[in-house]
PDB file of C-alpha atoms and ligand atoms in Angstrom:
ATOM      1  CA  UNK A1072      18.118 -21.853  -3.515  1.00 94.00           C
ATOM      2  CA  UNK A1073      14.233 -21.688  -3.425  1.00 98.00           C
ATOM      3  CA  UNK A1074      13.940 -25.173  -4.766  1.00 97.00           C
ATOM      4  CA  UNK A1075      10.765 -26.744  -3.595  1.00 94.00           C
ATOM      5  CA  UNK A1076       9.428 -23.332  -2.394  1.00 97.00           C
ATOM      6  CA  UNK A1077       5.825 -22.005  -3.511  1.00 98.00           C
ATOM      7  CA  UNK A1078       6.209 -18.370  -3.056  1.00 98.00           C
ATOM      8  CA  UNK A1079       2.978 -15.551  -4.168  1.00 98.00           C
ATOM      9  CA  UNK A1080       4.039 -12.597  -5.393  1.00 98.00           C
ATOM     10  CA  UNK A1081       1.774  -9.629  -6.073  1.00 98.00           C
ATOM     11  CA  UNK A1082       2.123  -6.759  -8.544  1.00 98.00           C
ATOM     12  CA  UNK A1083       4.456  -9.676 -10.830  1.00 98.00           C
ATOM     13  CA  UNK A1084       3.208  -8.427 -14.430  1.00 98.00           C
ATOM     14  CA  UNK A1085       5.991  -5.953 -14.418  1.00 97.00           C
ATOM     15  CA  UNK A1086       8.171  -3.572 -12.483  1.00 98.00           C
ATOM     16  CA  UNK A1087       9.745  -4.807  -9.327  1.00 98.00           C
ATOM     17  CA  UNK A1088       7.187  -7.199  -9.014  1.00 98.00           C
ATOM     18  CA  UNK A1089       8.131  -8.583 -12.297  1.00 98.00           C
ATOM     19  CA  UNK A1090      12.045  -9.265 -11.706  1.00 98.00           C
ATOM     20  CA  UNK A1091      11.245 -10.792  -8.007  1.00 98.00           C
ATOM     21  CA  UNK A1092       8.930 -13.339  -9.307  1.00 98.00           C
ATOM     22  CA  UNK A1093      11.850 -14.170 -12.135  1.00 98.00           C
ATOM     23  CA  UNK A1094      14.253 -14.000  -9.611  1.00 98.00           C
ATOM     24  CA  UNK A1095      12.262 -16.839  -7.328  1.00 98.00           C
ATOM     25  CA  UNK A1096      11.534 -19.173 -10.703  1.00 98.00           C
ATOM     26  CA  UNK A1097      15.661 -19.046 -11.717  1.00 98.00           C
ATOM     27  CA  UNK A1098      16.233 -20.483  -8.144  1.00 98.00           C
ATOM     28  CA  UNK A1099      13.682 -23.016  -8.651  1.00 98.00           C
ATOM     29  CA  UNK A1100      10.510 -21.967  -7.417  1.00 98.00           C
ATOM     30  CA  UNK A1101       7.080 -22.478  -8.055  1.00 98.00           C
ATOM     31  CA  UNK A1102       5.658 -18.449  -7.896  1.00 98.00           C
ATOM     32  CA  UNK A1103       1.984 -17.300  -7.976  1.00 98.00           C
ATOM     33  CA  UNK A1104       1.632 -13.998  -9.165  1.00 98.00           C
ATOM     34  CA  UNK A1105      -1.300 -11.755  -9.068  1.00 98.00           C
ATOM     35  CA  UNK A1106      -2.311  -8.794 -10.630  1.00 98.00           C
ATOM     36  CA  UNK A1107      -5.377  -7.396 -12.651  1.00 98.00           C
ATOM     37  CA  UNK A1108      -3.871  -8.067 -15.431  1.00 94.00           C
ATOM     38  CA  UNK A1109      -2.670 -11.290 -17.223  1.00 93.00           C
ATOM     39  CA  UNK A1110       0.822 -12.552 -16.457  1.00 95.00           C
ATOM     40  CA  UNK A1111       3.920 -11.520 -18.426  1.00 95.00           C
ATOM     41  CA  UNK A1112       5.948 -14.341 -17.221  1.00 97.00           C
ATOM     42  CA  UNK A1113       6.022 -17.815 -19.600  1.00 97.00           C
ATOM     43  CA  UNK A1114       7.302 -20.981 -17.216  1.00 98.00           C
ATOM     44  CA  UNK A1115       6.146 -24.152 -16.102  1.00 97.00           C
ATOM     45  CA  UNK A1116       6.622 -23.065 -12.329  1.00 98.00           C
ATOM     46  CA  UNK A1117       4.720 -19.838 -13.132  1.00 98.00           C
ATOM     47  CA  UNK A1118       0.710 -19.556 -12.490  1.00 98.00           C
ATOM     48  CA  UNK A1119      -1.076 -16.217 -12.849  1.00 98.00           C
ATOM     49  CA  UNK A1120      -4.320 -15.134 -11.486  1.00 98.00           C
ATOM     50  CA  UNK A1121      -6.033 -11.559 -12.083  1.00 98.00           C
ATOM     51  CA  UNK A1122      -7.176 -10.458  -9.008  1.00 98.00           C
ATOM     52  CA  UNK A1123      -8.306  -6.815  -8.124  1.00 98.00           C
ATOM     53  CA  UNK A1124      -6.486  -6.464  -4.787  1.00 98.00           C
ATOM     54  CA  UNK A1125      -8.126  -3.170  -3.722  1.00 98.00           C
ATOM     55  CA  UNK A1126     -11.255  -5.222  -3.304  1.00 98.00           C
ATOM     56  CA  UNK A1127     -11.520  -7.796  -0.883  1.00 98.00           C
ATOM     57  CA  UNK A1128     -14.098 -10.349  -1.620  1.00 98.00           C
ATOM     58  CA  UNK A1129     -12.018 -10.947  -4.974  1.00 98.00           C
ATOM     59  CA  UNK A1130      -8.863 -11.275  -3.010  1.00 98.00           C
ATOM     60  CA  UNK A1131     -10.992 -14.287  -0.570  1.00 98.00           C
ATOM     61  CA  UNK A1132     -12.146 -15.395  -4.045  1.00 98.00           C
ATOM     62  CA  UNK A1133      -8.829 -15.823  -5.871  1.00 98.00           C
ATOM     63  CA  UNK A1134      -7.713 -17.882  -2.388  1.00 98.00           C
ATOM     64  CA  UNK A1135     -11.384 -19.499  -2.766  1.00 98.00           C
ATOM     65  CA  UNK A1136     -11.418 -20.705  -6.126  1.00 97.00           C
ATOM     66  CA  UNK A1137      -7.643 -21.051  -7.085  1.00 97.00           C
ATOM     67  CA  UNK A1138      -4.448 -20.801  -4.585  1.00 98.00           C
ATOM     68  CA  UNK A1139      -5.730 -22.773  -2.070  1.00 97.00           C
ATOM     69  CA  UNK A1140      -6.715 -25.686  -4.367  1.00 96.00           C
ATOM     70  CA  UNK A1141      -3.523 -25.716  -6.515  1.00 95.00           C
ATOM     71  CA  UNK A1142      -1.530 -25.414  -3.303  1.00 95.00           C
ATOM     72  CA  UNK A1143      -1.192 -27.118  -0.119  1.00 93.00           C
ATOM     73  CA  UNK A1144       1.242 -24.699   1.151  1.00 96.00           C
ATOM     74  CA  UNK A1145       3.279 -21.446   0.449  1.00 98.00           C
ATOM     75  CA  UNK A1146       6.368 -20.655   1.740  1.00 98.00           C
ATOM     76  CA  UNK A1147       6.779 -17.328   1.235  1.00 98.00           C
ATOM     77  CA  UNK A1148       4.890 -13.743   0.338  1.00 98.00           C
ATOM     78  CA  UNK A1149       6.021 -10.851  -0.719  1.00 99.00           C
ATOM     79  CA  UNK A1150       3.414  -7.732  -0.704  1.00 99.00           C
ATOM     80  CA  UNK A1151       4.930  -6.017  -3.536  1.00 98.00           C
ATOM     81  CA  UNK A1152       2.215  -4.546  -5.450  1.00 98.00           C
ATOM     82  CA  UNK A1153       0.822  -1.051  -4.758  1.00 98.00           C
ATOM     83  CA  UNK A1154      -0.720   2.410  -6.310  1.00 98.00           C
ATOM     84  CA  UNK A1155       0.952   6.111  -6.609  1.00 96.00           C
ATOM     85  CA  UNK A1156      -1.661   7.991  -7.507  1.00 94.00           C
ATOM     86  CA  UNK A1157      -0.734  11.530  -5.495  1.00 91.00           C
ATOM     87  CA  UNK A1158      -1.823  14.933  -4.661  1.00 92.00           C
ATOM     88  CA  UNK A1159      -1.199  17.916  -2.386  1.00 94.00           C
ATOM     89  CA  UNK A1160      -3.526  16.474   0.089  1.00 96.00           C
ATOM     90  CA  UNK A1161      -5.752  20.077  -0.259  1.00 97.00           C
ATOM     91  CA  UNK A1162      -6.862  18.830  -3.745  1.00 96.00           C
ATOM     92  CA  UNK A1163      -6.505  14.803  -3.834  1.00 95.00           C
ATOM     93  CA  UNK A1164      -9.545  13.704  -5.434  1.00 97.00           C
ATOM     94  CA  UNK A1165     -11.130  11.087  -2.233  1.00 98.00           C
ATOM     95  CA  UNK A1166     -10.894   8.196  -5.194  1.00 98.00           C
ATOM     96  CA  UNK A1167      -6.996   8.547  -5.281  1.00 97.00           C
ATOM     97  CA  UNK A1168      -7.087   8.468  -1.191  1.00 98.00           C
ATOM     98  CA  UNK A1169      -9.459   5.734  -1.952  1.00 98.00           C
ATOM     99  CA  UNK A1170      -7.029   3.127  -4.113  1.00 98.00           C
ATOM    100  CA  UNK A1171      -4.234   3.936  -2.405  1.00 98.00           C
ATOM    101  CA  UNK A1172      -5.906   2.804   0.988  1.00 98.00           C
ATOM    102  CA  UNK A1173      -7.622   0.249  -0.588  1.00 98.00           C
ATOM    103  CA  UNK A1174      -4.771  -1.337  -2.324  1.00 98.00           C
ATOM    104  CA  UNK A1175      -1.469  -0.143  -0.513  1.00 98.00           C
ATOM    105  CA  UNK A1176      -3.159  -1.451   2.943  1.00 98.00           C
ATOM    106  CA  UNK A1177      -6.174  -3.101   2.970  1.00 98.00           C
ATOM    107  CA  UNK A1178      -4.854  -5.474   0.129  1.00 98.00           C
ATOM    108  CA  UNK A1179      -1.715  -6.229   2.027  1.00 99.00           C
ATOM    109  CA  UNK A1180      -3.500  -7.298   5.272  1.00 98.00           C
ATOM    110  CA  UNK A1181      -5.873  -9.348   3.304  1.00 98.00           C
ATOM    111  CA  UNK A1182      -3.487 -11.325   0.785  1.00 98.00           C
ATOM    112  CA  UNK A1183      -1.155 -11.825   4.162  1.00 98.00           C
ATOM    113  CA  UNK A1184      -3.938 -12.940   6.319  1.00 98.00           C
ATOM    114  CA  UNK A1185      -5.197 -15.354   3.419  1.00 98.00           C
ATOM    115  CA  UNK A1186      -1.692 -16.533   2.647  1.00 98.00           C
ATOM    116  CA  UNK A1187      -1.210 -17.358   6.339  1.00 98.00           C
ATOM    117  CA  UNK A1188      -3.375 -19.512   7.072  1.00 97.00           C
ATOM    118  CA  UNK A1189      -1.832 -21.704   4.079  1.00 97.00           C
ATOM    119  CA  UNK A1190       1.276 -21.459   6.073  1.00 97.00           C
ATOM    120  CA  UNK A1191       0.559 -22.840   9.055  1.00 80.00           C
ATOM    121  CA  UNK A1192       3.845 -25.864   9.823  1.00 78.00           C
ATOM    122  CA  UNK A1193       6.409 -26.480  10.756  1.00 80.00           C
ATOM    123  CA  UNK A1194       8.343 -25.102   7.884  1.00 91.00           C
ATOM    124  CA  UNK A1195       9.318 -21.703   8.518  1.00 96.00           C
ATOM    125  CA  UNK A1196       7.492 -19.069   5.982  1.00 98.00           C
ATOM    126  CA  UNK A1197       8.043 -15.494   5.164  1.00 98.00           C
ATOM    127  CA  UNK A1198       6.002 -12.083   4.647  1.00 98.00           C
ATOM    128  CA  UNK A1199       8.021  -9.524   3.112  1.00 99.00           C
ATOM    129  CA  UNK A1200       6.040  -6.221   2.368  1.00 98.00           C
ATOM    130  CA  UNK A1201       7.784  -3.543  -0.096  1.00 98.00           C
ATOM    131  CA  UNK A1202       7.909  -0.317   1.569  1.00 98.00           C
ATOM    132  CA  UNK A1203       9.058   3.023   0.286  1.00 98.00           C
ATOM    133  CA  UNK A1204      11.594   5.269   1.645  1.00 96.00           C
ATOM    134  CA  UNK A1205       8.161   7.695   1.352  1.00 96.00           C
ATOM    135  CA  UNK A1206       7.682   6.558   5.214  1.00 96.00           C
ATOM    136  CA  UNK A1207      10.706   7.978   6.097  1.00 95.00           C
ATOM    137  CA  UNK A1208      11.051  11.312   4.355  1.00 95.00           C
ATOM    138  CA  UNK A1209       7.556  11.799   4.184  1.00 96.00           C
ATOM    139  CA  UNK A1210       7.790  14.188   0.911  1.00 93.00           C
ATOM    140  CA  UNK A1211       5.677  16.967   0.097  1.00 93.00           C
ATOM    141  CA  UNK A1212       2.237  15.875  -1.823  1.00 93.00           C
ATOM    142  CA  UNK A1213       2.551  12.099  -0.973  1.00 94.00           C
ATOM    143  CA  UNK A1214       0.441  11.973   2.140  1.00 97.00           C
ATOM    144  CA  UNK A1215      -1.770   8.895   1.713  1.00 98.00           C
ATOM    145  CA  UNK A1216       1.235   7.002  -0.038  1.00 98.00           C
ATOM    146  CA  UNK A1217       3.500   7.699   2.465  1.00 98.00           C
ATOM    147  CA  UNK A1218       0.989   6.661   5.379  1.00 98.00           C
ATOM    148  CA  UNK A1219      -0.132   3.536   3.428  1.00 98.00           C
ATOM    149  CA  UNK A1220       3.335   2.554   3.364  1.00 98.00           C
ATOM    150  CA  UNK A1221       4.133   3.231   7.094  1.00 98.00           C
ATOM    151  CA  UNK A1222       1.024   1.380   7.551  1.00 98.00           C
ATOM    152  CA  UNK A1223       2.481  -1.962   6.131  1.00 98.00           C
ATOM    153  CA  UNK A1224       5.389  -1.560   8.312  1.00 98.00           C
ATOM    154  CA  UNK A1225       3.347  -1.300  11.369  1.00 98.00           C
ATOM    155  CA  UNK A1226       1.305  -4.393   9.854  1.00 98.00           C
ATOM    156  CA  UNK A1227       4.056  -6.175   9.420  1.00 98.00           C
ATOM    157  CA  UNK A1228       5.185  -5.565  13.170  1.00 98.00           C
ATOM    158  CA  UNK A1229       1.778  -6.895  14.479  1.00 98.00           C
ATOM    159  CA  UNK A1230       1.583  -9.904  12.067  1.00 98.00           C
ATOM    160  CA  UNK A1231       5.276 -10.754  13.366  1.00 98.00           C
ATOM    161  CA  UNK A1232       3.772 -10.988  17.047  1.00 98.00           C
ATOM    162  CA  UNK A1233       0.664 -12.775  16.108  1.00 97.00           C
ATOM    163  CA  UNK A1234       2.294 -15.187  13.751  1.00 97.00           C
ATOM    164  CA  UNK A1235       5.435 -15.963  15.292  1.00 96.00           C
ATOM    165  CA  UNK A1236       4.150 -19.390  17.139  1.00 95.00           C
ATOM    166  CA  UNK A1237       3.293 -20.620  13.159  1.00 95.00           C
ATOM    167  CA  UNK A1238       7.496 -19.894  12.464  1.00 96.00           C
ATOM    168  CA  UNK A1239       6.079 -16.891  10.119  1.00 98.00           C
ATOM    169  CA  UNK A1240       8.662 -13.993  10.239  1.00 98.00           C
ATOM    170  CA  UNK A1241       7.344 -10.478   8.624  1.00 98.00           C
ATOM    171  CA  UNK A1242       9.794  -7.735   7.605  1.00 98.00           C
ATOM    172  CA  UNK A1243       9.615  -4.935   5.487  1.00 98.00           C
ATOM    173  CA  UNK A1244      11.967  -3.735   2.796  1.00 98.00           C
ATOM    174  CA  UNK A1245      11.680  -0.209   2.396  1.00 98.00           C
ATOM    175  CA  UNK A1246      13.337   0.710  -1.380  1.00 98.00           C
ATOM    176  CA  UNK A1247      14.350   3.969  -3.184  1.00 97.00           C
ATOM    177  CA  UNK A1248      12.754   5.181  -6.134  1.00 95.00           C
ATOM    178  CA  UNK A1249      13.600   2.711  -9.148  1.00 96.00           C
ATOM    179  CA  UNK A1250      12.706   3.199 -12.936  1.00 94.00           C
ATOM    180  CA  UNK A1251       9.620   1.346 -13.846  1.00 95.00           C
ATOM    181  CA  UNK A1252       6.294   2.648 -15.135  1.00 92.00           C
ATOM    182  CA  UNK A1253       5.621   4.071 -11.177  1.00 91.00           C
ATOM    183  CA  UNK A1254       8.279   5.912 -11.383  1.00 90.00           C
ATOM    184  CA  UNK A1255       7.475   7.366 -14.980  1.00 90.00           C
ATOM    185  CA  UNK A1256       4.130   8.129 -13.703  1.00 89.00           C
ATOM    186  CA  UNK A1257       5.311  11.589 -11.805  1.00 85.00           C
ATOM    187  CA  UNK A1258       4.699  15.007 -12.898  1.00 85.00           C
ATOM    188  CA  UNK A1259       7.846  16.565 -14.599  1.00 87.00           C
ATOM    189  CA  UNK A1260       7.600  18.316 -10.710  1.00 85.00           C
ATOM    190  CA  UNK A1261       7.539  15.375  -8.951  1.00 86.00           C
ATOM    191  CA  UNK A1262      11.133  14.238 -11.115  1.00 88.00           C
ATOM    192  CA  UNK A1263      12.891  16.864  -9.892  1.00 90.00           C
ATOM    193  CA  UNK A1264      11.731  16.741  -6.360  1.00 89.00           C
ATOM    194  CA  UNK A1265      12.851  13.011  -6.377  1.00 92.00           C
ATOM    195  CA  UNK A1266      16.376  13.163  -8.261  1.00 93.00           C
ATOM    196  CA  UNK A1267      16.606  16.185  -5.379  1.00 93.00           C
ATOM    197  CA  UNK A1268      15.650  13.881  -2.386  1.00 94.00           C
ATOM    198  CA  UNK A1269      18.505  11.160  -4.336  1.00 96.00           C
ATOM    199  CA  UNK A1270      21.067  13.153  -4.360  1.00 96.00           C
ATOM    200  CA  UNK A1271      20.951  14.181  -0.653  1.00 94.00           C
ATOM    201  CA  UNK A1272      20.903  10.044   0.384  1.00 95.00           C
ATOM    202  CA  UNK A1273      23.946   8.881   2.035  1.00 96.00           C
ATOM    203  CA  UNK A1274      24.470   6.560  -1.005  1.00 97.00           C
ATOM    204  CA  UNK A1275      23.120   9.133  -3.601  1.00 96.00           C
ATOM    205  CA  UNK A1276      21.494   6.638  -6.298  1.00 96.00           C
ATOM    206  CA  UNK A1277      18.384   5.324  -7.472  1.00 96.00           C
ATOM    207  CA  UNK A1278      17.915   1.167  -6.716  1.00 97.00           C
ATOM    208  CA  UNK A1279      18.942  -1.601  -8.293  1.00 97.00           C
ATOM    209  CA  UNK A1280      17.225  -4.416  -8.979  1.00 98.00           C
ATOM    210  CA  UNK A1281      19.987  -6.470  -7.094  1.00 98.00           C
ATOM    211  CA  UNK A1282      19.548  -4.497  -4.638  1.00 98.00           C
ATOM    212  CA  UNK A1283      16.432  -5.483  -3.885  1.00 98.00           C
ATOM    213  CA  UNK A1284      17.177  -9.214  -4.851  1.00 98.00           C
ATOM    214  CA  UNK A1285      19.409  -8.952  -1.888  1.00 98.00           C
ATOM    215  CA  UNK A1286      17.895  -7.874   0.638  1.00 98.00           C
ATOM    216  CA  UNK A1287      14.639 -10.646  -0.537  1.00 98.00           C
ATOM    217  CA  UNK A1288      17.174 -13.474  -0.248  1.00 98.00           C
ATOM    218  CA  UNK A1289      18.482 -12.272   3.390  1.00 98.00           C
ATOM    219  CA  UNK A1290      14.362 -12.152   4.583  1.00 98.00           C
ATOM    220  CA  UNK A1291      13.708 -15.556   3.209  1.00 98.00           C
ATOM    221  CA  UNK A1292      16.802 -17.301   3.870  1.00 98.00           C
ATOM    222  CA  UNK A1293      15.905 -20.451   6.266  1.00 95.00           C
ATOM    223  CA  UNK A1294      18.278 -18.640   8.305  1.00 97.00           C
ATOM    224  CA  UNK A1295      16.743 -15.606   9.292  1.00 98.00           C
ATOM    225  CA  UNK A1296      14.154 -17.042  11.126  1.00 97.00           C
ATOM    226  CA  UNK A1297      15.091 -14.586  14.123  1.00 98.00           C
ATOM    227  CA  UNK A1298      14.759 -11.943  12.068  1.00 98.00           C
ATOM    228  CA  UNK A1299      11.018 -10.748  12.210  1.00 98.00           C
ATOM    229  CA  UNK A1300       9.414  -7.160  12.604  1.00 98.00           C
ATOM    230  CA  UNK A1301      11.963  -5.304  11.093  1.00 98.00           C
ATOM    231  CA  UNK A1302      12.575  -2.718   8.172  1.00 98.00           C
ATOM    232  CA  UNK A1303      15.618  -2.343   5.809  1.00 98.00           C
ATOM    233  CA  UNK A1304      15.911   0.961   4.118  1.00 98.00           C
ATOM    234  CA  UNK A1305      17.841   1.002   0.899  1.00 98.00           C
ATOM    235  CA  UNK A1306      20.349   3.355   0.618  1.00 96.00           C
ATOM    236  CA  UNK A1307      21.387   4.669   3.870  1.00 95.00           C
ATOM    237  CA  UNK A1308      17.840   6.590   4.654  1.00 92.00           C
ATOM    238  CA  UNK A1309      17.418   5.791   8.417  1.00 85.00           C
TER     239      UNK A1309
HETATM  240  N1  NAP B 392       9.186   2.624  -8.533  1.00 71.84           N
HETATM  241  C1  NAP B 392       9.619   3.332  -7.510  1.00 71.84           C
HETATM  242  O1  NAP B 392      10.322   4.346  -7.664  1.00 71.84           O
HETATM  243  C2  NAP B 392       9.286   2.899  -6.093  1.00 71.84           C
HETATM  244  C3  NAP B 392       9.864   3.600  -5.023  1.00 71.84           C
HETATM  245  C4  NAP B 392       9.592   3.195  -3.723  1.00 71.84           C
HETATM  246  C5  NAP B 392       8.753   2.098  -3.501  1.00 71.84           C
HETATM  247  N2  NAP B 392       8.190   1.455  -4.551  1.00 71.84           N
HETATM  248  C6  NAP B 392       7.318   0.304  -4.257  1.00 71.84           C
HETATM  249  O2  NAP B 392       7.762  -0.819  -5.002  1.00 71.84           O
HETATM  250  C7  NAP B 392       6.647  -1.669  -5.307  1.00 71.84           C
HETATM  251  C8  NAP B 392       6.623  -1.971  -6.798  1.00 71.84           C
HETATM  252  O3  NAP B 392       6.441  -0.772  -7.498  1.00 71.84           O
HETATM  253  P1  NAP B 392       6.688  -0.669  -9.079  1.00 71.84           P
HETATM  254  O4  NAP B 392       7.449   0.574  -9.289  1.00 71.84           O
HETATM  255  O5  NAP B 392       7.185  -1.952  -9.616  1.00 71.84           O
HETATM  256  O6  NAP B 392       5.172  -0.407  -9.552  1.00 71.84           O
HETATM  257  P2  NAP B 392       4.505  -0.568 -11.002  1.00 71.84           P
HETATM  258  O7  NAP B 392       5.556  -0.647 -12.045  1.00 71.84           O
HETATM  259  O8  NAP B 392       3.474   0.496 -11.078  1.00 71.84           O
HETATM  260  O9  NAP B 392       3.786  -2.008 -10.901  1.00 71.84           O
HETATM  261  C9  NAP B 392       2.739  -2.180  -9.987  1.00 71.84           C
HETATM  262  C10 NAP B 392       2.274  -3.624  -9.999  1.00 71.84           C
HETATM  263  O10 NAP B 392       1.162  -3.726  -9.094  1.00 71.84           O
HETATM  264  C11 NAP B 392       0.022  -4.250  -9.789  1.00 71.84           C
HETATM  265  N3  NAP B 392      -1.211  -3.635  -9.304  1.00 71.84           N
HETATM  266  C12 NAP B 392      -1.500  -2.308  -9.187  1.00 71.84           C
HETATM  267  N4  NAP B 392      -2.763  -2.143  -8.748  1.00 71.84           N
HETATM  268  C13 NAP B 392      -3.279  -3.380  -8.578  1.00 71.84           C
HETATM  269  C14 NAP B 392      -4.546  -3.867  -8.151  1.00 71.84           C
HETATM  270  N5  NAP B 392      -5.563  -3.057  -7.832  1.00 71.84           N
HETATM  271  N6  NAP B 392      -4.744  -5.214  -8.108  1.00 71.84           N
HETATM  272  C15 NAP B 392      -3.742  -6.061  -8.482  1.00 71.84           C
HETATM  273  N7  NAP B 392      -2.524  -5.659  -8.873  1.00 71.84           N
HETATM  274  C16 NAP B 392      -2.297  -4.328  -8.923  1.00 71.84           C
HETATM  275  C17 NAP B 392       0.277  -3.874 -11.267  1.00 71.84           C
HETATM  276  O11 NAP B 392      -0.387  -4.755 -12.137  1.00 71.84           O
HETATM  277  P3  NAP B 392      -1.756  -4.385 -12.920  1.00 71.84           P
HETATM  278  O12 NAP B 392      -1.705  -2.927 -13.268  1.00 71.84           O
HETATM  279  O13 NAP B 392      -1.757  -5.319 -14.087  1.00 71.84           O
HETATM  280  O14 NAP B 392      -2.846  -4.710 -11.966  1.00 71.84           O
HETATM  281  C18 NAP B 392       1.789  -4.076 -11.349  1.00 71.84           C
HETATM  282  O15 NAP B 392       2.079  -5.449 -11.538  1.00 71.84           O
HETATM  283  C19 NAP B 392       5.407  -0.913  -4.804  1.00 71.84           C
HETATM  284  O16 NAP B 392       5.058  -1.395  -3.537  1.00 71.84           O
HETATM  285  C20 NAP B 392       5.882   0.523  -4.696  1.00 71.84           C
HETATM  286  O17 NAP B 392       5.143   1.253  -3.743  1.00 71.84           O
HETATM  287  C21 NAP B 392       8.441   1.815  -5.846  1.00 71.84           C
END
């Protein structure tokens, strides 16, 4: 399905992240991933770079020095990494606000704005940013997550219109809370608000990983190049 395809994704040393970049190399692509860290992924058509994406001269310095020299193109990006690191806004330490902007928002425009300009063709490309259903229910003590992640929807909107002459479509796929270390991360508080806001979706569940996978393959398809500046909600949130 991807065959052929060179496809970055960031946040891949675990989580979500993780199982898209796995997901792209069954289906025979090559994938990029990027996070501080090293890779966790062993394949031929796997290449990991560390890159700090709150900051943004290492972001232009990862392109710099590696991505743009080992590829010509990329086909497709998905914006998957990001930071929870929350507080009732009264007493959010400004370093929390800090890496959440820096990382959740700055990082996205830069790694799509860099990734871009290596898809310039006639092929058609794709941005896919990982939202949160945090936009839409805007929960109690997530402030500068939730904005961060209504701000890559609203990115996303903009890069559709400024992009669209390059046949670059950008979407957003807003998921539902899903057990990786994220997830773990909240208060014993936080749990209970969350399996709370679950049970009241329409679809009252956590995500999938397929469910996810899904929705990926339907943004990146060759055939949804009409389908640009929009947001899928998991589970039934509207
Ligand atoms: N889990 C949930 O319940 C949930 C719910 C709604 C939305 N989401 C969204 O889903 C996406 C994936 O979340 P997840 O649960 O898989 O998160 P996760 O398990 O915490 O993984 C986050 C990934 O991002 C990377 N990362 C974090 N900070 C980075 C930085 N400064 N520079 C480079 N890489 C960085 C991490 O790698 P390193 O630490 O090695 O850098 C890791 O690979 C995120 O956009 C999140 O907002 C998650």
């Amino acid at each position: 399905m991807y065959n052929n395809k060179n496809i970055i994704v960031t946040g891949a040393s675990r989580g979500v992240g993780f199982e898209i970049a796995r997901h792209f190399i069954r289906h025979g692509a090559n994938v990029v991933g990027l996070s501080r860290g090293s890779g966790n992924i062993r394949d031929n058509n796997y290449k990991h770079y560390s890159v700090d994406l709150g900051d943004p001269d290492s972001i232009v310095s990862c392109f710099k020095n590696h991505i743009n020299k080992d590829f010509k193109r990329i086909d497709i990006l998905i914006n998957n990494a990001a930071v929870m690191t929350s507080q009732f806004s009264m007493i959010m330490p400004i370093k929390n606000v800090v890496d959440m902007l820096n990382v959740n928002l700055l990082g996205v425009f830069m790694v799509s704005r860099e990734t871009a300009k290596l898809m310039r063709g006639k092929e058609p490309s794709r941005i896919i940013n990982i939202g949160s259903m945090a936009s839409c229910i805007e929960p109690i003590g997530d402030s500068i997550y939730a904005a961060t992640k209504s701000g890559i929807t609203t990115l996303a909107n903009v890069m559709a219109k400024e992009f669209s002459t390059l046949n670059i479509t950008c979407n957003t796929l807003a998921i539902t809370a899903i057990e990786t270390d994220m997830l773990k991360s909240h208060s014993a508080n936080a749990q209970v608000k969350i399996k709370e806001i679950i049970n009241n979706l329409p679809i009252p569940r956590i995500s999938k990983i397929d469910d996810i996978l899904n929705v990926i393959d339907f943004f990146s398809s060759d055939r949804s190049s009409y389908i640009t500046a929009q947001t899928i909600y998991l589970g039934g949130i509207n």
